[in-house]
Coordinates of C-alpha atoms in Angstrom, one line a residue:
Chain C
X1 CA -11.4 15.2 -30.7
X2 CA -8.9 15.7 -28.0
X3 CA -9.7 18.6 -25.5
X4 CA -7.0 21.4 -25.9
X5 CA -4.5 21.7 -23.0
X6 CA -1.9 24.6 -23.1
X7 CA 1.1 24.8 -22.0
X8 CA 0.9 27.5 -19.2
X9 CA -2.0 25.5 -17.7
X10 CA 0.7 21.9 -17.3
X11 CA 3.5 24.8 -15.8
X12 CA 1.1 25.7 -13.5
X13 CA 0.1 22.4 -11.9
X14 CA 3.5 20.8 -12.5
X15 CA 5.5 22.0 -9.6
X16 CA 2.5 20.6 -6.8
X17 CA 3.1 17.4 -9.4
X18 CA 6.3 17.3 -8.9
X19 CA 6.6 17.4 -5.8
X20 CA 3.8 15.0 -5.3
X21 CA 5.8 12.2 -7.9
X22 CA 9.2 13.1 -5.8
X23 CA 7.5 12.1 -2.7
X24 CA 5.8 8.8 -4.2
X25 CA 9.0 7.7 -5.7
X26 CA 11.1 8.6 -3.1
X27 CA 13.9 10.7 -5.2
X28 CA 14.3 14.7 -5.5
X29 CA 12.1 16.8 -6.7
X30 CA 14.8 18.1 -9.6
X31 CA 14.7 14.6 -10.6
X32 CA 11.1 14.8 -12.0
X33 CA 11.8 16.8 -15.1
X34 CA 8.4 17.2 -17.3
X35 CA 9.8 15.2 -20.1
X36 CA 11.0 12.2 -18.4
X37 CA 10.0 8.6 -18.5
X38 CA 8.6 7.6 -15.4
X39 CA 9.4 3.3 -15.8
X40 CA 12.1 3.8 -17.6
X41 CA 14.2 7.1 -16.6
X42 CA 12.5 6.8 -13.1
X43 CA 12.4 3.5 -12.2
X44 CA 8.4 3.6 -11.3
X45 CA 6.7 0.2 -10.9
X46 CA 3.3 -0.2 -11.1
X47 CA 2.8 0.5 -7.1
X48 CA 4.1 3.8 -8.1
X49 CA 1.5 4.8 -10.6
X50 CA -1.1 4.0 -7.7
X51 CA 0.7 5.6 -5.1
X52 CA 1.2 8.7 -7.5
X53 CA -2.4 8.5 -8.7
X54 CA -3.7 8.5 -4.8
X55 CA -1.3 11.0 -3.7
X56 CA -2.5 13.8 -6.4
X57 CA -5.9 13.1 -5.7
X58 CA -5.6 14.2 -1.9
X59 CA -3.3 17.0 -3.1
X60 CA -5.5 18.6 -5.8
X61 CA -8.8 17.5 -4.0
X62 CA -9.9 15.7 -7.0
X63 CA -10.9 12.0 -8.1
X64 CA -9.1 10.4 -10.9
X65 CA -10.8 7.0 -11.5
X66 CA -8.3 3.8 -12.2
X67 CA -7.1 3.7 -16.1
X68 CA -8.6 7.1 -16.1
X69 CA -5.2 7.8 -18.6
X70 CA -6.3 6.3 -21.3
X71 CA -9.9 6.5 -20.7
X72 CA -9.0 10.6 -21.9
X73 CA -6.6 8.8 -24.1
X74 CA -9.2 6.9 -26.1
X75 CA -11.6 10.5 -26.1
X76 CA -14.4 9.4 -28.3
X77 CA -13.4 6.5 -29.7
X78 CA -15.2 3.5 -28.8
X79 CA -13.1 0.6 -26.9
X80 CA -13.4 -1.9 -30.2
X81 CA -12.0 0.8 -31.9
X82 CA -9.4 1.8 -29.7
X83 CA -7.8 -2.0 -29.1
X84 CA -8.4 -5.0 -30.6
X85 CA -7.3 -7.9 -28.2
X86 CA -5.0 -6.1 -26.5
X87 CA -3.1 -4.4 -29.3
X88 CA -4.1 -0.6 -30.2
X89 CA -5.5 -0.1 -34.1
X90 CA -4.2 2.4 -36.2
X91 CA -6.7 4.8 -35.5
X92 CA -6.6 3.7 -31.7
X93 CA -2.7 4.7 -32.2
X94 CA -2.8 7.7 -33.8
X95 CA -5.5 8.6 -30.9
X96 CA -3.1 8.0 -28.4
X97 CA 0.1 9.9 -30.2
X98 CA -2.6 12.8 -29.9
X99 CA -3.3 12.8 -26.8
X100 CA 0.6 12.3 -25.3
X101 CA 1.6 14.8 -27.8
X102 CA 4.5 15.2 -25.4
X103 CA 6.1 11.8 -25.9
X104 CA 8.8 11.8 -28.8
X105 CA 7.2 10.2 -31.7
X106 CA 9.8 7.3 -31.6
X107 CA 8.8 5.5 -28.3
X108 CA 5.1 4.8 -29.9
X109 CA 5.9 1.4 -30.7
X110 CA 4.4 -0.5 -33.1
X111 CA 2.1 -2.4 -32.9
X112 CA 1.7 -1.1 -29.2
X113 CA 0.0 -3.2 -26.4
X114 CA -2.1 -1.6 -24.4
X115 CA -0.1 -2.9 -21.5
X116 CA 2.9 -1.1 -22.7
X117 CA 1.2 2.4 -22.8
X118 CA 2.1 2.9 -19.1
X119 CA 6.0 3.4 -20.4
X120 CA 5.7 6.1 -22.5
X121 CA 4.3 7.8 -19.2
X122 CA 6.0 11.0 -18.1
X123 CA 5.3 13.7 -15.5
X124 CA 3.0 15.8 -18.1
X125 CA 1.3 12.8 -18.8
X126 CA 0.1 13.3 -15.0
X127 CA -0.2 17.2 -15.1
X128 CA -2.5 16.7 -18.2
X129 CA -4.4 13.8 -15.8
X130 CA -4.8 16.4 -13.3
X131 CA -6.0 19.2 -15.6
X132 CA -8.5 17.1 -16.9
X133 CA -10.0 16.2 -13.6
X134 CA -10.1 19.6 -11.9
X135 CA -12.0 20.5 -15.4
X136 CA -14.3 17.8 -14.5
X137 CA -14.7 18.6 -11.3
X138 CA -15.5 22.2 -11.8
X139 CA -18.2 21.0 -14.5
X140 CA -19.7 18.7 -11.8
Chain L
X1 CA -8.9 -27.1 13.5
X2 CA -8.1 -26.0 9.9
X3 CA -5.3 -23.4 9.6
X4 CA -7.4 -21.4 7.0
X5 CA -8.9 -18.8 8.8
X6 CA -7.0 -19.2 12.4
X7 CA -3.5 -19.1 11.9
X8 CA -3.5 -15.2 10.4
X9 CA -7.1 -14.0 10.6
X10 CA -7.9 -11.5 12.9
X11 CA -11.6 -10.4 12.5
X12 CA -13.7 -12.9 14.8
X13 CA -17.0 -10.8 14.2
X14 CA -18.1 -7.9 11.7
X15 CA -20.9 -6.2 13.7
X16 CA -21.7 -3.5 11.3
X17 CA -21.8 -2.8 7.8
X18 CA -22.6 -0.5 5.2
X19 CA -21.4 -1.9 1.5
X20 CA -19.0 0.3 0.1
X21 CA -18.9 2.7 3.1
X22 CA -18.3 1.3 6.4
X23 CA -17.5 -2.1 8.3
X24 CA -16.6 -2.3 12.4
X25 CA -15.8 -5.7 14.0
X26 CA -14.4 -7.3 16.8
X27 CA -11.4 -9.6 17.5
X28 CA -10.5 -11.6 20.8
X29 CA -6.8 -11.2 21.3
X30 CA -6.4 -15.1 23.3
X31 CA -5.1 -14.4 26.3
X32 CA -3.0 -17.7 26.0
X33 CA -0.5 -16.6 23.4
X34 CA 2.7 -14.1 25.0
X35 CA 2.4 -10.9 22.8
X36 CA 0.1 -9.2 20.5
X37 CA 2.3 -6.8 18.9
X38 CA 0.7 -2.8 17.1
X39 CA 1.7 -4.2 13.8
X40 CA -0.8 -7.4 14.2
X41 CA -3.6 -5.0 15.5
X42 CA -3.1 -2.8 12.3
X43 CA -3.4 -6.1 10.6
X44 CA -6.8 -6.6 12.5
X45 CA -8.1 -3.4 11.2
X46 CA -6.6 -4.1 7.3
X47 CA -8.4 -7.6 7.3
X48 CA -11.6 -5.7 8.2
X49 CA -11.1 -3.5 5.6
X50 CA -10.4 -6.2 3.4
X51 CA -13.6 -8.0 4.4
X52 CA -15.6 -4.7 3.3
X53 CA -13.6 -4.5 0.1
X54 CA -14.4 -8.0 -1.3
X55 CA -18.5 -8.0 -0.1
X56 CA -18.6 -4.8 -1.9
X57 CA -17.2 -6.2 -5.1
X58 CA -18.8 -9.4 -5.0
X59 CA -15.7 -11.4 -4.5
X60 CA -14.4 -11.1 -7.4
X61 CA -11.1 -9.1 -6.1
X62 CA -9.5 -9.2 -3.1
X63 CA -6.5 -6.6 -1.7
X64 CA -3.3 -7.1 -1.0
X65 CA -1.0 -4.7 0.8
X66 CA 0.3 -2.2 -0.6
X67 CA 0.5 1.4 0.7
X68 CA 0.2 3.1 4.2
X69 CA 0.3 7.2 4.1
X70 CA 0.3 7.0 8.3
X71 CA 0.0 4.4 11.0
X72 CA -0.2 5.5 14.5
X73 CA 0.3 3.9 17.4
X74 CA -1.2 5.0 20.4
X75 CA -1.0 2.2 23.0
X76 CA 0.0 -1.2 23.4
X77 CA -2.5 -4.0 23.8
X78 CA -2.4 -7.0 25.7
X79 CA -3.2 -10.8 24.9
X80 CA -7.0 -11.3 26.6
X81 CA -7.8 -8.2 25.1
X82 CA -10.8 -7.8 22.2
X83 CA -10.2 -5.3 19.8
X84 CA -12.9 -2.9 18.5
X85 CA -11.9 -2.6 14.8
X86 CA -13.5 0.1 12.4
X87 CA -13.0 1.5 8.7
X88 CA -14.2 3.5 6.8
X89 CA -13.8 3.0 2.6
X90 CA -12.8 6.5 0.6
X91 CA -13.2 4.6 -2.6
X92 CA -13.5 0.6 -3.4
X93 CA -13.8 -0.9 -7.0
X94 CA -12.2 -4.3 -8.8
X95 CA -8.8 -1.6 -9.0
X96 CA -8.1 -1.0 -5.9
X97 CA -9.9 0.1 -2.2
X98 CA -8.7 2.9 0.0
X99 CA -9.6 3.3 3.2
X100 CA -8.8 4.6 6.9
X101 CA -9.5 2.9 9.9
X102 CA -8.8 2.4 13.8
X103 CA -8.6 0.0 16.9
X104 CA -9.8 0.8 20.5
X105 CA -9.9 -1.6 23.6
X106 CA -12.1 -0.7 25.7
X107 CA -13.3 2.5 23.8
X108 CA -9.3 3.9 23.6
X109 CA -8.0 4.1 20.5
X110 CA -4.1 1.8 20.4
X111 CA -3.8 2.0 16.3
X112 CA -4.9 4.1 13.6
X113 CA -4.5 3.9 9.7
X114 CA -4.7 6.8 7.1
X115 CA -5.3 6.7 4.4
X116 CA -4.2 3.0 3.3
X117 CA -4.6 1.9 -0.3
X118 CA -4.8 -1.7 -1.6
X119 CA -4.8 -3.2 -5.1
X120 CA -7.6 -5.4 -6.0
X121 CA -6.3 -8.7 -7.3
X122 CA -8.1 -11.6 -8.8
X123 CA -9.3 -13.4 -5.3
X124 CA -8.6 -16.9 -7.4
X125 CA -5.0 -16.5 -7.2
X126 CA -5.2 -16.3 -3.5
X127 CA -8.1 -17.9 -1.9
X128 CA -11.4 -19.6 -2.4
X129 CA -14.0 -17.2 -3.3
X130 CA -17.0 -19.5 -2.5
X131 CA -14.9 -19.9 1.4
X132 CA -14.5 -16.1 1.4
X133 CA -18.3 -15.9 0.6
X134 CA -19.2 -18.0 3.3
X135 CA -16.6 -16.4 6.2
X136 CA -18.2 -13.0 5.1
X137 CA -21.6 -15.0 6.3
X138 CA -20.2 -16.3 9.4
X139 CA -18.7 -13.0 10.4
X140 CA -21.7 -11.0 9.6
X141 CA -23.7 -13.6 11.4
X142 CA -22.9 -15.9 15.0
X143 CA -19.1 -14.5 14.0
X144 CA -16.0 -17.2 14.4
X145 CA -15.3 -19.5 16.9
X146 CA -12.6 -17.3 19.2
X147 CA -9.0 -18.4 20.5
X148 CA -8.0 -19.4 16.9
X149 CA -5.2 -17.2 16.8
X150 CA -1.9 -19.3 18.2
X151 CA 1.0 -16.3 17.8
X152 CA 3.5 -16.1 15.1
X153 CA 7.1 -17.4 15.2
X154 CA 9.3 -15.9 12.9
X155 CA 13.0 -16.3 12.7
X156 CA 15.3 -14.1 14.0
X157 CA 17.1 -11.3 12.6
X158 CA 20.5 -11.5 12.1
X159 CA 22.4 -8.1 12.1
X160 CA 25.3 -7.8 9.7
X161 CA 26.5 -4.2 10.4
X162 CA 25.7 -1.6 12.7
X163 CA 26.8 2.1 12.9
X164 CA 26.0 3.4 16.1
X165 CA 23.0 5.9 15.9
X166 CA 23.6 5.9 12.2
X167 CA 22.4 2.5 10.5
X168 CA 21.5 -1.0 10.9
X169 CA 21.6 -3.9 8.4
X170 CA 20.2 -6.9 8.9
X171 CA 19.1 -10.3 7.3
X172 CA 16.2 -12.1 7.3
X173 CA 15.2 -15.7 6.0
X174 CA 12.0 -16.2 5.6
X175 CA 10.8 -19.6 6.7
X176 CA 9.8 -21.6 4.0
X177 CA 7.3 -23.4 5.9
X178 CA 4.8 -21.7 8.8
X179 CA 1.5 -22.0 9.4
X180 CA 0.3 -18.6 8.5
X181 CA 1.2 -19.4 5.2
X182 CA -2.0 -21.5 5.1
X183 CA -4.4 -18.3 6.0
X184 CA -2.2 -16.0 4.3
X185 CA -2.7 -17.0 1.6
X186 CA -4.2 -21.0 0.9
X187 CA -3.4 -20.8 -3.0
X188 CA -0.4 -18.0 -2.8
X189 CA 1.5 -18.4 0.2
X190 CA 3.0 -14.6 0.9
X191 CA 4.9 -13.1 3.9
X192 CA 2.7 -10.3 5.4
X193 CA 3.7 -7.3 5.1
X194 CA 2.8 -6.2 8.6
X195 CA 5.1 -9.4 9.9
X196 CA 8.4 -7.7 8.1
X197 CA 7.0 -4.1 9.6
X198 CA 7.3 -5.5 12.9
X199 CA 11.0 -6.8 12.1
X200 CA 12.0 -3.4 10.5
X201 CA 10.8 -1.7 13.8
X202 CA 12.7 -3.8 15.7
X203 CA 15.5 -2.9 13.7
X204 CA 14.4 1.1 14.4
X205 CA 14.5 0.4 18.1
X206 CA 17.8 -1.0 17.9
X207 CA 19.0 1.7 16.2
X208 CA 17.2 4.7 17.9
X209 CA 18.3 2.7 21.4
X210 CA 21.6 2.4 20.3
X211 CA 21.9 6.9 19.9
X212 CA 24.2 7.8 22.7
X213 CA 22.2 9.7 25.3
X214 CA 18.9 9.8 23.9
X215 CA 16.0 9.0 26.5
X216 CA 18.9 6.5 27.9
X217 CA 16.9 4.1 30.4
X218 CA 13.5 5.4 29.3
X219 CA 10.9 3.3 27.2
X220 CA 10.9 3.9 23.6
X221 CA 8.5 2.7 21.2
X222 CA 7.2 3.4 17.6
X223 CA 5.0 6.6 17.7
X224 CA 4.3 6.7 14.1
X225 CA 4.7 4.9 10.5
X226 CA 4.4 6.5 7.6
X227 CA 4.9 6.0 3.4
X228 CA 4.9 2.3 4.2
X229 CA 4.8 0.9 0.1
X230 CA 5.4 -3.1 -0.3
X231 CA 6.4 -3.0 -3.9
X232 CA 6.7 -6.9 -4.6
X233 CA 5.1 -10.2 -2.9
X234 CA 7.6 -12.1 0.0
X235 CA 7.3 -15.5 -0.9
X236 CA 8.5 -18.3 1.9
X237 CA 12.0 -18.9 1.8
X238 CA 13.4 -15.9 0.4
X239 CA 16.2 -14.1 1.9
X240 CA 15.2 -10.4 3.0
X241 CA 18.4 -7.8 3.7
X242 CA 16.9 -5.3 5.9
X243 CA 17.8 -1.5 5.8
X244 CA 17.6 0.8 8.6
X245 CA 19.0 4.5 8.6
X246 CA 18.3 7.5 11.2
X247 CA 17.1 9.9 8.7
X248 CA 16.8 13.3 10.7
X249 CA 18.6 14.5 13.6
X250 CA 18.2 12.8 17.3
X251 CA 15.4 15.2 18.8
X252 CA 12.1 13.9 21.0
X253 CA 11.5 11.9 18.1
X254 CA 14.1 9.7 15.9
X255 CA 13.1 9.8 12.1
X256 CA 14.1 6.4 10.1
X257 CA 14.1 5.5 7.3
X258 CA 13.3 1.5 6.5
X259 CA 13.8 -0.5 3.6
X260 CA 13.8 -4.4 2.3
X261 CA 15.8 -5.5 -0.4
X262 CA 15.4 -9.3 -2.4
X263 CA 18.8 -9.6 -4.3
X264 CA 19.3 -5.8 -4.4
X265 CA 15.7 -5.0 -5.6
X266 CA 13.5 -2.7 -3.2
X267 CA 10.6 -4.8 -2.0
X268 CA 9.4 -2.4 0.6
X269 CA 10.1 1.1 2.4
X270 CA 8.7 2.7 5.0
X271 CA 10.1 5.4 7.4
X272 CA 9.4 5.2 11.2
X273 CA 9.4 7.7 14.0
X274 CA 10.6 6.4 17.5
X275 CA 10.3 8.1 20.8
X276 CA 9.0 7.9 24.6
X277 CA 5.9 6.1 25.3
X278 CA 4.3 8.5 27.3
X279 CA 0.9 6.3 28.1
X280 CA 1.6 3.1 29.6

């Protein structure tokens, strides 16, 4: 079961995200539109993600653990059940279509690597990221 | 004498630390070699950091460069002087460590790093891990023999445009033999990042100093570095073209924005802030 995050909560956080992503990848902040791919309509490398990552940590005052993306992705499921060698299961998939309910159905490849879930990233991806850490934090 | 562990290492002694927290150490700058240059001495206080990172995850990882929110430097420092290196770890796992950290000689701070954040690789690829193991010992221990350090030679830059106070382009070919390239690293020879830092600022100076009327005849020197990312390894004998723009108006301080480029790609950016040196 994937914890329920509504829209006004991503509109809130997205323009400190924004802002944060523009300065991490160097372009303008009108650039970083909610919906787009950050590899592929961005031009983000791995670096990026980190550099993204570490930056909205010391912006929002929070701690987002490495992977932590699909660590919410996967929710309950257990990791066998998740991936199998790499490759997500069916039920591992439909987990992760859930949980980036924002990406267009028709960039889920299949059968998706695990490796490859970092290019369906967008922006929201990361606001969701950051919702889900203040939560924690605030339950700490 | 081996090159491992001489011809780019720059912690002689690690006199205190706290896994997962904190490390200080010392390093001899030989008086022997000509120059010790600020980008060498933030090296110093990365390789300490480094040090930390790798005890804490049992050497299974080490980091590689990779991001720099702010370096500044304060002072010069002088070959014969022994650096007083300190950091202090925000967070360290196999992923990556971050971490801030300093230099002083003689209790006066010349560098200081914030917020600096490394990805943890697998140490294999780069080193022995039973030979980092046993340098951690030595360090922690007696510490290294001192006066390994030689200097660096690295080739020229050769400047292929220049805009007066505007921009600065520049090649450079990385050697495809040195002997850092057997400490840095034995299995993975790389180009540090801090040696191509101290190019680009070379490249800043030239262009700050060439800005009609600004502080003409006065010392300039970096003041501050900041959003240094290295986005790809340098490997020996690839050819670097290096970017240099003045990114905000000609004030006290000149804003500039570096970059490095391998066959068009972006390898690494930075952006550098130039003015007087007040405290020499």
């Amino acid at each position: 079961m994937q914890p329920t995050i509504t829209k006004e909560e991503i509109m809130q956080v997205f323009p400190k995200v924004a802002a944060t992503m523009a300065d991490a990848l160097g372009c303008d902040v009108e650039d970083i539109k909610l919906d787009v791919s950050l590899i592929e309509g961005l031009d983000a490398e791995s670096i990026d993600f980190l550099d993204m990552v570490f930056r909205l940590e010391r912006a929002f005052k929070i701690k987002i653990p490495r992977g932590k993306i699909i660590d919410n992705a996967r929710g309950d499921l257990s990791e066998a059940a998740f991936e199998q060698k790499g490759v997500l299961t069916p039920v591992g998939l439909a987990q992760l279509k859930a949980y980036l309910s924002e990406v267009p159905p028709e960039r889920f490849r299949e059968p998706m690597k695990v490796a490859d879930i970092a290019r369906l990233f967008t922006p929201e991806t990361f606001c969701k990221l950051v919702i889900m850490a203040q939560r924690e934090t605030k339950a700490a | 004498m081996s090159d491992h562990f001489a011809t780019f290492s720059f912690v002689d002694r690690i006199t205190e630390y706290e896994p997962g927290q904190l490390a200080h150490g010392l390093f001899a700058i030989p008086a022997t070699i000509t120059a010790f240059p600020s980008c060498l001495v933030a090296e110093a206080v990365g390789q300490l950091a480094a040090w930390a990172a790798m005890a804490h995850v049992g050497f299974r990882a080490r980091p590689v460069a990779a991001l720099a929110f702010e370096t500044r430097f304060v002072n010069d420092v002088m070959p014969g002087s022994e650096l007083e290196l300190a950091v202090a770890l925000a967070s360290c796992d196999d992923a990556a460590v971050a971490y801030s950290g300093h230099a002083r000689v003689g209790g006066a701070t010349v560098v200081e790093l914030h917020d600096c954040l490394g990805p943890m690789l697998d140490i294999e690829q780069f080193d022995s891990k039973a030979a980092l193991r046993d340098r951690f010992a030595l360090l922690c221990g007696a510490g290294a023999e001192p006066g390994r350090f030689h200097g660096v030679t690295t080739p020229e830059l050769v400047v292929t445009s220049e805009l007066a106070g505007q921009s600065v382009r520049a090649i450079l070919l990385v050697p495809t033999d040195a002997p850092f390239f057997a400490d840095h690293f034995p299995r993975r020879p790389v180009y540090p990042a801090t040696l191509l830092l101290e190019r680009q600022i070379e490249l800043a100076l030239r262009l700050a100093g060439g800005a009609t009327d600004w502080h003409a005849g006065e010392s300039i020197a970096p003041m501050r570095m900041t959003n240094v990312k290295m986005r790809a390894f340098i490997a020996p004998g690839q050819r670097l073209e290096l970017l240099a723009d003045m990114a905000a108006p000609i004030g006290e301080t000149a804003k500039i924005a570096l970059s490095a480029r391998i066959d068009g790609r972006q390898v690494a950016t930075a952006q550098v802030e130039i003015g007087r040196r007040q405290n020499q």
